[in-house]
Amino acid sequence: MVGLITRTQLKAALPRLVPTILDLYKKDQDIAFLATCSLHHLLNASLLSESGPPMIDFEDLTLILSTLLPVVSFNSDSNDQSDFSVGLKMYNEVQHCFLTVGLVYPEDLFLFLVNKCRLREEPLTFGALCVLKHLLPRLSEAWHSKIPVLVEAVKSLLEELNLGVQKALSELIVVMASHCYLVGSSGELFIEYLVRHCALTDQHWSDFESIPYKKTEMKIGAVTPAELRAVCEKGLLLVTITIPEMEHILWPFLLRMIVPRSYTGAVATVCRCISELWRHRSYGNDMLSECKNRPDMPIAEELLARLIVLLHNPLAREQLATQILTVLCLLAPLFPNNINLFWQDEIPKMKAYVSDTEDLKQDPQCQDIWDDMIINFLAESLDVIQDADWVMSLGNVFAKHYELYASDDEHAALLHRCLGILLQKVNDRAYVHDKIDLMYRQASIAIPTNRLGLAKGMGLVAASHLDTVLEKLKDILDNVGQTIFQRIMSLFSHSFRTEESDDIHAALALMYGYAAKYAPSSVIEARTNALVGTNVLSRLLHVRHPRAKQAVITAIDLLGNAVINAAESGAPFPLKRRDQLLDYILTLMGRDDSDGFADYNEHLRTQALAISACTTLVSVEPKLTVETRNHVMKATLGFFAIPNDPVHVVNPLIDNLITLLCAILLTSGEDGRSRAELLLVILRQIDQFVSSPVEYQRKRGCHAVHEMLLKFRLVCVSGYCGLGSQGSHVHNKLIDRTIYGNFSKLPSAFVLPSREALCLGDRIIMYLPRCADTNSEVRKISAQILDQLFSISLSLPRPAGLSMSSEAIELAYSALSSLEDVIVILRNDTSIDPSEVFKRIVSSLCILLIKDELVATLHGCSVAICDKIKQSAEGAIEAVVEFVTKRGNELTEIDIARTTQSLISATVYATDKHLRIETLGAICTLAESTSPKTVFDEVLATAGKDTVTKDISRLRGGWPMQDAFYAFSQHMVLSNLFLEHVISVLTQTPILKGDVDKVEDSQIDNNTEDGKLQAAIFALTAFFRGGGKVGKKAVEQNYASVLSELTLQLGSCHGLAKSGQHGPLRNLLAAFQAFCECVGDLEMGKILARDGEITENERWVNLIGDIAGCISIKRPKEVQNICLSLTKSLGRPQKYQREAAAAALSEFVRYSELGSLLEQMVEVLCRHVSDESSTVRRLCLRGLVQIPSIHILKYAAQLLGVILALLDDCDESVQLTAVSCLLMILESSPDDAVEPILLNLSLRLRNLQTSSNAKMRASSFAAFGALSNYGIRGLNEPFVEQVHAAVPRLVLHLHDEDVTVRLACRNTMKQVCPLIEIEGLVSLLNTHSFLSDHRSDYEDFLREIAKQFMQYLPSRIDTYMASTVQAFDAPWPIIQANAIYFCSSMLSLSDNQHILAVYHTKVFGMLVGQMSRSPDAVVRATCSAALGLLLKSSNSTWRAVHLDRLESTSRNHELES
């Protein structure tokens, strides 16, 4: 528009246009954007016109500019992506507006913006900084003389805490740098500002938010510390790379930014900037000479100490390690001359290691490897330097640098090690002693990483100064004695902290361990014997925290390894009290949840370390005793069963356990026989894991067995080849007992075990099912186990009296070769059919087994056939069939009988259905031919005993009775009979305690010891799940009876769950879910899965209602039969079953369209609204009001009578339901049904309006309002009286403390308004004061309505006053205050002498008393305001009297005080 009017018209319109446009900024963002565009055009036309001077002076522009500045943050404020583009456009338009003004008034605008920055108002400061950043390149010439002012203004903002302002300020500093405005000390100050924010972390922001006095009024945008850090990093790099003039500011100033602790997070960026400066350096090697000549720069030792420690994290952001290594290489000339060449060779290797971070992330050991590389790098650097003074100077710097790292920072742990390796190179004992004292003082031993770093550091020192370190540790340990005394005293005082003692003991243990690890082998024996012999370690066993236990275990492990290393170095010696140390480890490995440290993962790590330490101790001399060996095995074998997660913790533990078992086998026993016995002992204890149903347990067990057989073969068999060669060849299996002659003439080490000592029959039937396992790795390993067993057995002497022909021997070798061929196939071809492989294995075994071994295999077949893995069990059956088919002629009658017994046992106990089918078929035939009831009772009785005496969910192979239930459910004849029988059993279930209102104690079954109820529920579950088409048909035929009984049992089980017995509920829910799956009702199943186990009363009742609603929709034809069944159940003695029936019926009633059924249900529900259970009463009432709308008129009067009776119920929940139901029924009830009880309903609702339950008050007020629709006919006058009696309470609760009550009162007030017959009342109820929630508005309303009452209802004032005065004693302070103000308002307006005579003195006295005694501020304040109303009123005749009384009362209070 501005382009279409003349300059004169525009100038005349400006006073109107500008305010109008500025007002648009109060609208939403889109309108504000349009306003900004308009303002831009207006400023262009007004200021940049070629036809004349600017039309607006700068003073007049300040309002526009002040309005625009906060608009700059719109773009930052928006978190919505859709608003982002609008915000960005508006940001640009604002900048255009400022640029337009700047082109005309540059100096004025500059001063305006600088002044806004100095105001320290965040939105204005943020906006001014953004505008300065935008305009500085565009108005640089005009503002050149003002640069010092800008620099000072920016300096004043450097301590600003708002992140948005900091981000804008950082960007402005970069722009200033690009124009060479950063010079001298101010330039360094700004660079430091950027560095400080490059070091910003989220932790810094959380610390800032915790400052109590910081501003919290607003936030500029959604700037995070990460965003601010990114801006500063990019800005600093940009300044470094693109602005050559900044080089003299940045160098060597950036070196000062490396050492301070507060800039640790910025070191990567600083190092990168230094590298860029070096790459773009303009004055060559003079850079380092300048660094040396400046006294404020850090010395070389400080830089090396700082950068070496900061190398710690190879995965740090911004490639920190690479950047540091690059800078170290560049700064090498600062250090002693001989280091340069070494670093040029070593640093590229280290950079190569950390170059691929993705590879490092895959290596769990990368951090340890990297730390070792850092220590080795430092150690070799110190060796190259060979300057003792410089090394000690570096040690002093390391000591000072402890203050740079937090105690929980892993850098502090590396610092310990760096100082330790440095002290290893120092020969000055006093210096070393002083520094290890400092190391211990600076260590935070409560933090595991810091503690470990300290221990490793001490160990490194011990490599050269063992005695000095041990002397220090002894001093520490002696000082712990007081702490032990305090531990005893902690029994009487809770002030002692056990954790502190644990930390000290853990640190000491680790330091002793690493001192032993790094100590020279020549002196370790004496030191170790002294350490163990003096029971120093026993003083470290009182730790309770898992990390502390790990430390002590690690120390013992390190001690054992030191002994092993000494032996490998040619200085072997036995470890004294080794068994005692093993006992220490097992004690520490145990879990003690009472100590409060129960972290499962940490406990697993402790156990893994303990097992590894046991392996170490088992491997040292002397050999284990039998007692110690059994003790160790008993404590460790159970770890095969631990869950597989977390894998990264569990797998190392299992590997350690297998290694331990192999170590026990190798180091125990004196000869082959004893080792064979030990092998069997260990294998039999592992059998439970080999045959476990859990896949990872089977893998672990098989792997352990295979490893042990390999070790056994290596020790006991290899080397004894009859043909003179060594190793495990086929021909070395030709060994016979005769080769060795008399065993008594041979040393024990040369005595081989016999073949029968291996008990091959038992071993084969144990591992054979695994060859058919579902897991390919298990199949592979188990085949290798069988191969190892027979390879060993054929290498051993045969049993006495057994002769084998050469053909038999050759056949055995052929079978073994065939078995080995199968193993080769399994290793190379994973696609081969497992069943074919298994057949070949069984064929080989059938030949390899001798007769006694075959008999033993068949005798143990029941365990194999009952294997938890179906394929394995089927494989065992296949193997037994193969053995019996091909070699059955070798079995004796006794062998056959015992084999038959094993097969029968397998039929009963095996989990597979095929094994039980014959037995179950016989049971079904018996039931069909004789008495089904008797058979069913016996099965249920047996099942009941199982449920009482066993945990049927954990029975191996499943529960046999469940298969019996499956068989019944699938039987064409028995399925219906069995289902009806189970339902009848549930119907006749004894009454359970807690599920009854009034029954004699003799009729209550407290325990249901026979378990028949649970057995019946399990039977139903099995029937639903395993019945197939036959069972489903039976369920469909008995749908109503089954559903009804399940619903009732759901009530009973919820009752049991409330008493703490949750098992029956879970079992019933499983049955219910199975029922849903059986009949195909997935929606009902979802309802049960969602809310089934919720035991709160209302929730499980609603659950049954949801189920009923679902059935009504899905199966409307079944509703009638279900309802007929449930109506009979309302008379049962079990309370929870009645509640369940009522819950279902209350939902079914809305779908009962049949007149006869509905009439019967209404009759039953009405009869049971007097039930002793409040839940039944409530549900029956709720069901009655849900009668279909087409029938509701017929039963309206009857329902209203029920509601009227229940409004007086003793239970509040029933009353609340009655009120809610009344609201519902009044919507459709005819007048003739309501009028007879209208007054009774009104009276009862008025009584409920004073309830402490807010929902009750709101509902009763709302119901009273609904009754007003019926009070306009015959009972008009009596009902109007009820209305007037309720009006004061309505008025007072218009400002109730509960919002729902307020809304209900407002609606009710509008509904009863026509009955009050006041002309102006309707308009008053539409005013703001009536609708507002503010107290001042409410008090205005009270005064207005008081005027209406005085004018139109003077005869009612006496009644209103009486009711209002009674409310002075209301339990709610807000209602008391409302009553006080309403009463005073009426008194102040009344000129009725009767009213004044009756109430003035009384009310005035109550106001004075309440004002002085009430503890509630709102009451006291309202009393004061009410007294003001009374004193200002026109009733001067009594004012003086009351003033005198008030003065007298005040005087009396003063005298009393």
mmCIF file of C-alpha atoms in Angstrom, residues 387-520:
data_model
loop_
_atom_site.group_PDB
_atom_site.id
_atom_site.type_symbol
_atom_site.label_atom_id
_atom_site.label_comp_id
_atom_site.label_asym_id
_atom_site.label_seq_id
_atom_site.Cartn_x
_atom_site.Cartn_y
_atom_site.Cartn_z
ATOM 1 C CA ASP A 387 67.609 -37.026 32.468
ATOM 2 C CA ALA A 388 67.005 -37.753 36.164
ATOM 3 C CA ASP A 389 66.347 -34.131 37.070
ATOM 4 C CA TRP A 390 63.888 -33.665 34.220
ATOM 5 C CA VAL A 391 62.141 -36.934 35.132
ATOM 6 C CA MET A 392 61.768 -35.864 38.765
ATOM 7 C CA SER A 393 60.509 -32.479 37.608
ATOM 8 C CA LEU A 394 57.915 -34.311 35.509
ATOM 9 C CA GLY A 395 57.016 -36.372 38.587
ATOM 10 C CA ASN A 396 56.425 -33.181 40.551
ATOM 11 C CA VAL A 397 54.107 -31.964 37.790
ATOM 12 C CA PHE A 398 52.231 -35.286 37.811
ATOM 13 C CA ALA A 399 51.787 -34.838 41.553
ATOM 14 C CA LYS A 400 50.390 -31.341 41.084
ATOM 15 C CA HIS A 401 48.019 -32.496 38.360
ATOM 16 C CA TYR A 402 45.886 -34.552 40.740
ATOM 17 C CA GLU A 403 43.876 -31.384 41.249
ATOM 18 C CA LEU A 404 42.964 -31.354 37.548
ATOM 19 C CA TYR A 405 40.852 -34.513 37.664
ATOM 20 C CA ALA A 406 37.736 -35.443 39.579
ATOM 21 C CA SER A 407 38.018 -38.428 41.842
ATOM 22 C CA ASP A 408 35.556 -40.414 39.741
ATOM 23 C CA ASP A 409 37.366 -39.500 36.518
ATOM 24 C CA GLU A 410 39.181 -42.422 34.892
ATOM 25 C CA HIS A 411 41.963 -39.989 34.006
ATOM 26 C CA ALA A 412 42.866 -39.914 37.697
ATOM 27 C CA ALA A 413 43.393 -43.690 37.602
ATOM 28 C CA LEU A 414 45.720 -43.328 34.623
ATOM 29 C CA LEU A 415 47.556 -40.544 36.445
ATOM 30 C CA HIS A 416 48.358 -43.010 39.260
ATOM 31 C CA ARG A 417 49.899 -45.386 36.753
ATOM 32 C CA CYS A 418 51.847 -42.619 35.013
ATOM 33 C CA LEU A 419 53.323 -41.496 38.299
ATOM 34 C CA GLY A 420 54.010 -45.137 39.204
ATOM 35 C CA ILE A 421 55.967 -45.859 36.030
ATOM 36 C CA LEU A 422 57.876 -42.619 36.510
ATOM 37 C CA LEU A 423 58.810 -43.536 40.086
ATOM 38 C CA GLN A 424 60.020 -46.900 38.763
ATOM 39 C CA LYS A 425 62.691 -44.968 36.866
ATOM 40 C CA VAL A 426 63.780 -42.886 39.890
ATOM 41 C CA ASN A 427 66.537 -44.052 42.233
ATOM 42 C CA ASP A 428 65.939 -41.483 44.995
ATOM 43 C CA ARG A 429 64.170 -43.493 47.755
ATOM 44 C CA ALA A 430 63.109 -40.400 49.715
ATOM 45 C CA TYR A 431 61.563 -38.948 46.562
ATOM 46 C CA VAL A 432 59.777 -42.244 45.872
ATOM 47 C CA HIS A 433 58.516 -42.529 49.441
ATOM 48 C CA ASP A 434 57.208 -38.988 49.353
ATOM 49 C CA LYS A 435 55.389 -39.537 46.061
ATOM 50 C CA ILE A 436 53.745 -42.835 46.997
ATOM 51 C CA ASP A 437 52.477 -41.125 50.144
ATOM 52 C CA LEU A 438 51.017 -38.457 47.928
ATOM 53 C CA MET A 439 49.543 -41.056 45.567
ATOM 54 C CA TYR A 440 47.664 -42.692 48.420
ATOM 55 C CA ARG A 441 46.481 -39.388 49.833
ATOM 56 C CA GLN A 442 45.208 -38.234 46.439
ATOM 57 C CA ALA A 443 43.537 -41.534 45.604
ATOM 58 C CA SER A 444 39.783 -41.889 45.974
ATOM 59 C CA ILE A 445 39.737 -45.516 46.979
ATOM 60 C CA ALA A 446 35.951 -45.485 47.216
ATOM 61 C CA ILE A 447 35.868 -45.395 43.402
ATOM 62 C CA PRO A 448 36.804 -48.767 41.844
ATOM 63 C CA THR A 449 38.598 -47.357 38.780
ATOM 64 C CA ASN A 450 40.628 -44.951 40.890
ATOM 65 C CA ARG A 451 41.404 -47.715 43.341
ATOM 66 C CA LEU A 452 42.620 -50.017 40.556
ATOM 67 C CA GLY A 453 44.732 -47.263 39.057
ATOM 68 C CA LEU A 454 46.339 -46.652 42.448
ATOM 69 C CA ALA A 455 47.063 -50.367 42.865
ATOM 70 C CA LYS A 456 48.621 -50.664 39.418
ATOM 71 C CA GLY A 457 50.650 -47.532 40.080
ATOM 72 C CA MET A 458 51.925 -48.944 43.352
ATOM 73 C CA GLY A 459 52.723 -52.209 41.588
ATOM 74 C CA LEU A 460 54.774 -50.388 38.980
ATOM 75 C CA VAL A 461 56.685 -48.669 41.749
ATOM 76 C CA ALA A 462 57.223 -52.049 43.432
ATOM 77 C CA ALA A 463 59.093 -53.323 40.402
ATOM 78 C CA SER A 464 62.043 -51.196 41.536
ATOM 79 C CA HIS A 465 61.157 -50.303 45.131
ATOM 80 C CA LEU A 466 59.372 -53.351 46.548
ATOM 81 C CA ASP A 467 60.418 -52.858 50.149
ATOM 82 C CA THR A 468 59.427 -49.194 50.103
ATOM 83 C CA VAL A 469 55.995 -50.085 48.769
ATOM 84 C CA LEU A 470 55.478 -52.956 51.240
ATOM 85 C CA GLU A 471 56.500 -50.690 54.086
ATOM 86 C CA LYS A 472 53.869 -48.160 52.981
ATOM 87 C CA LEU A 473 51.203 -50.862 52.697
ATOM 88 C CA LYS A 474 52.021 -52.160 56.159
ATOM 89 C CA ASP A 475 51.593 -48.671 57.567
ATOM 90 C CA ILE A 476 48.208 -48.378 55.897
ATOM 91 C CA LEU A 477 47.145 -51.801 57.147
ATOM 92 C CA ASP A 478 48.216 -51.042 60.700
ATOM 93 C CA ASN A 479 46.145 -47.875 60.632
ATOM 94 C CA VAL A 480 43.119 -49.869 59.554
ATOM 95 C CA GLY A 481 43.139 -51.509 62.968
ATOM 96 C CA GLN A 482 41.249 -48.572 64.374
ATOM 97 C CA THR A 483 38.724 -48.972 61.630
ATOM 98 C CA ILE A 484 38.179 -52.597 62.616
ATOM 99 C CA PHE A 485 37.549 -51.441 66.152
ATOM 100 C CA GLN A 486 35.044 -48.959 64.802
ATOM 101 C CA ARG A 487 33.361 -51.800 62.917
ATOM 102 C CA ILE A 488 32.713 -53.452 66.293
ATOM 103 C CA MET A 489 31.548 -50.152 67.716
ATOM 104 C CA SER A 490 29.140 -49.753 64.801
ATOM 105 C CA LEU A 491 26.985 -52.398 66.469
ATOM 106 C CA PHE A 492 26.180 -49.730 69.040
ATOM 107 C CA SER A 493 26.345 -46.685 66.785
ATOM 108 C CA HIS A 494 24.831 -46.181 63.331
ATOM 109 C CA SER A 495 27.264 -43.415 62.470
ATOM 110 C CA PHE A 496 29.952 -45.741 61.229
ATOM 111 C CA ARG A 497 30.132 -46.342 57.510
ATOM 112 C CA THR A 498 31.099 -49.867 56.502
ATOM 113 C CA GLU A 499 31.748 -48.783 52.938
ATOM 114 C CA GLU A 500 34.770 -46.729 53.969
ATOM 115 C CA SER A 501 36.424 -49.732 55.577
ATOM 116 C CA ASP A 502 35.614 -51.850 52.511
ATOM 117 C CA ASP A 503 37.301 -49.337 50.265
ATOM 118 C CA ILE A 504 40.475 -49.300 52.339
ATOM 119 C CA HIS A 505 40.664 -53.099 52.479
ATOM 120 C CA ALA A 506 39.979 -53.385 48.749
ATOM 121 C CA ALA A 507 42.671 -50.859 47.907
ATOM 122 C CA LEU A 508 45.165 -52.598 50.171
ATOM 123 C CA ALA A 509 44.399 -55.982 48.645
ATOM 124 C CA LEU A 510 44.910 -54.719 45.126
ATOM 125 C CA MET A 511 48.113 -52.943 46.041
ATOM 126 C CA TYR A 512 49.503 -56.122 47.623
ATOM 127 C CA GLY A 513 48.454 -58.092 44.532
ATOM 128 C CA TYR A 514 50.013 -55.781 41.985
ATOM 129 C CA ALA A 515 53.090 -55.397 44.115
ATOM 130 C CA ALA A 516 53.472 -59.165 43.903
ATOM 131 C CA LYS A 517 52.777 -59.147 40.165
ATOM 132 C CA TYR A 518 55.416 -56.572 39.277
ATOM 133 C CA ALA A 519 57.984 -57.514 41.940
ATOM 134 C CA PRO A 520 61.206 -59.251 40.847
#
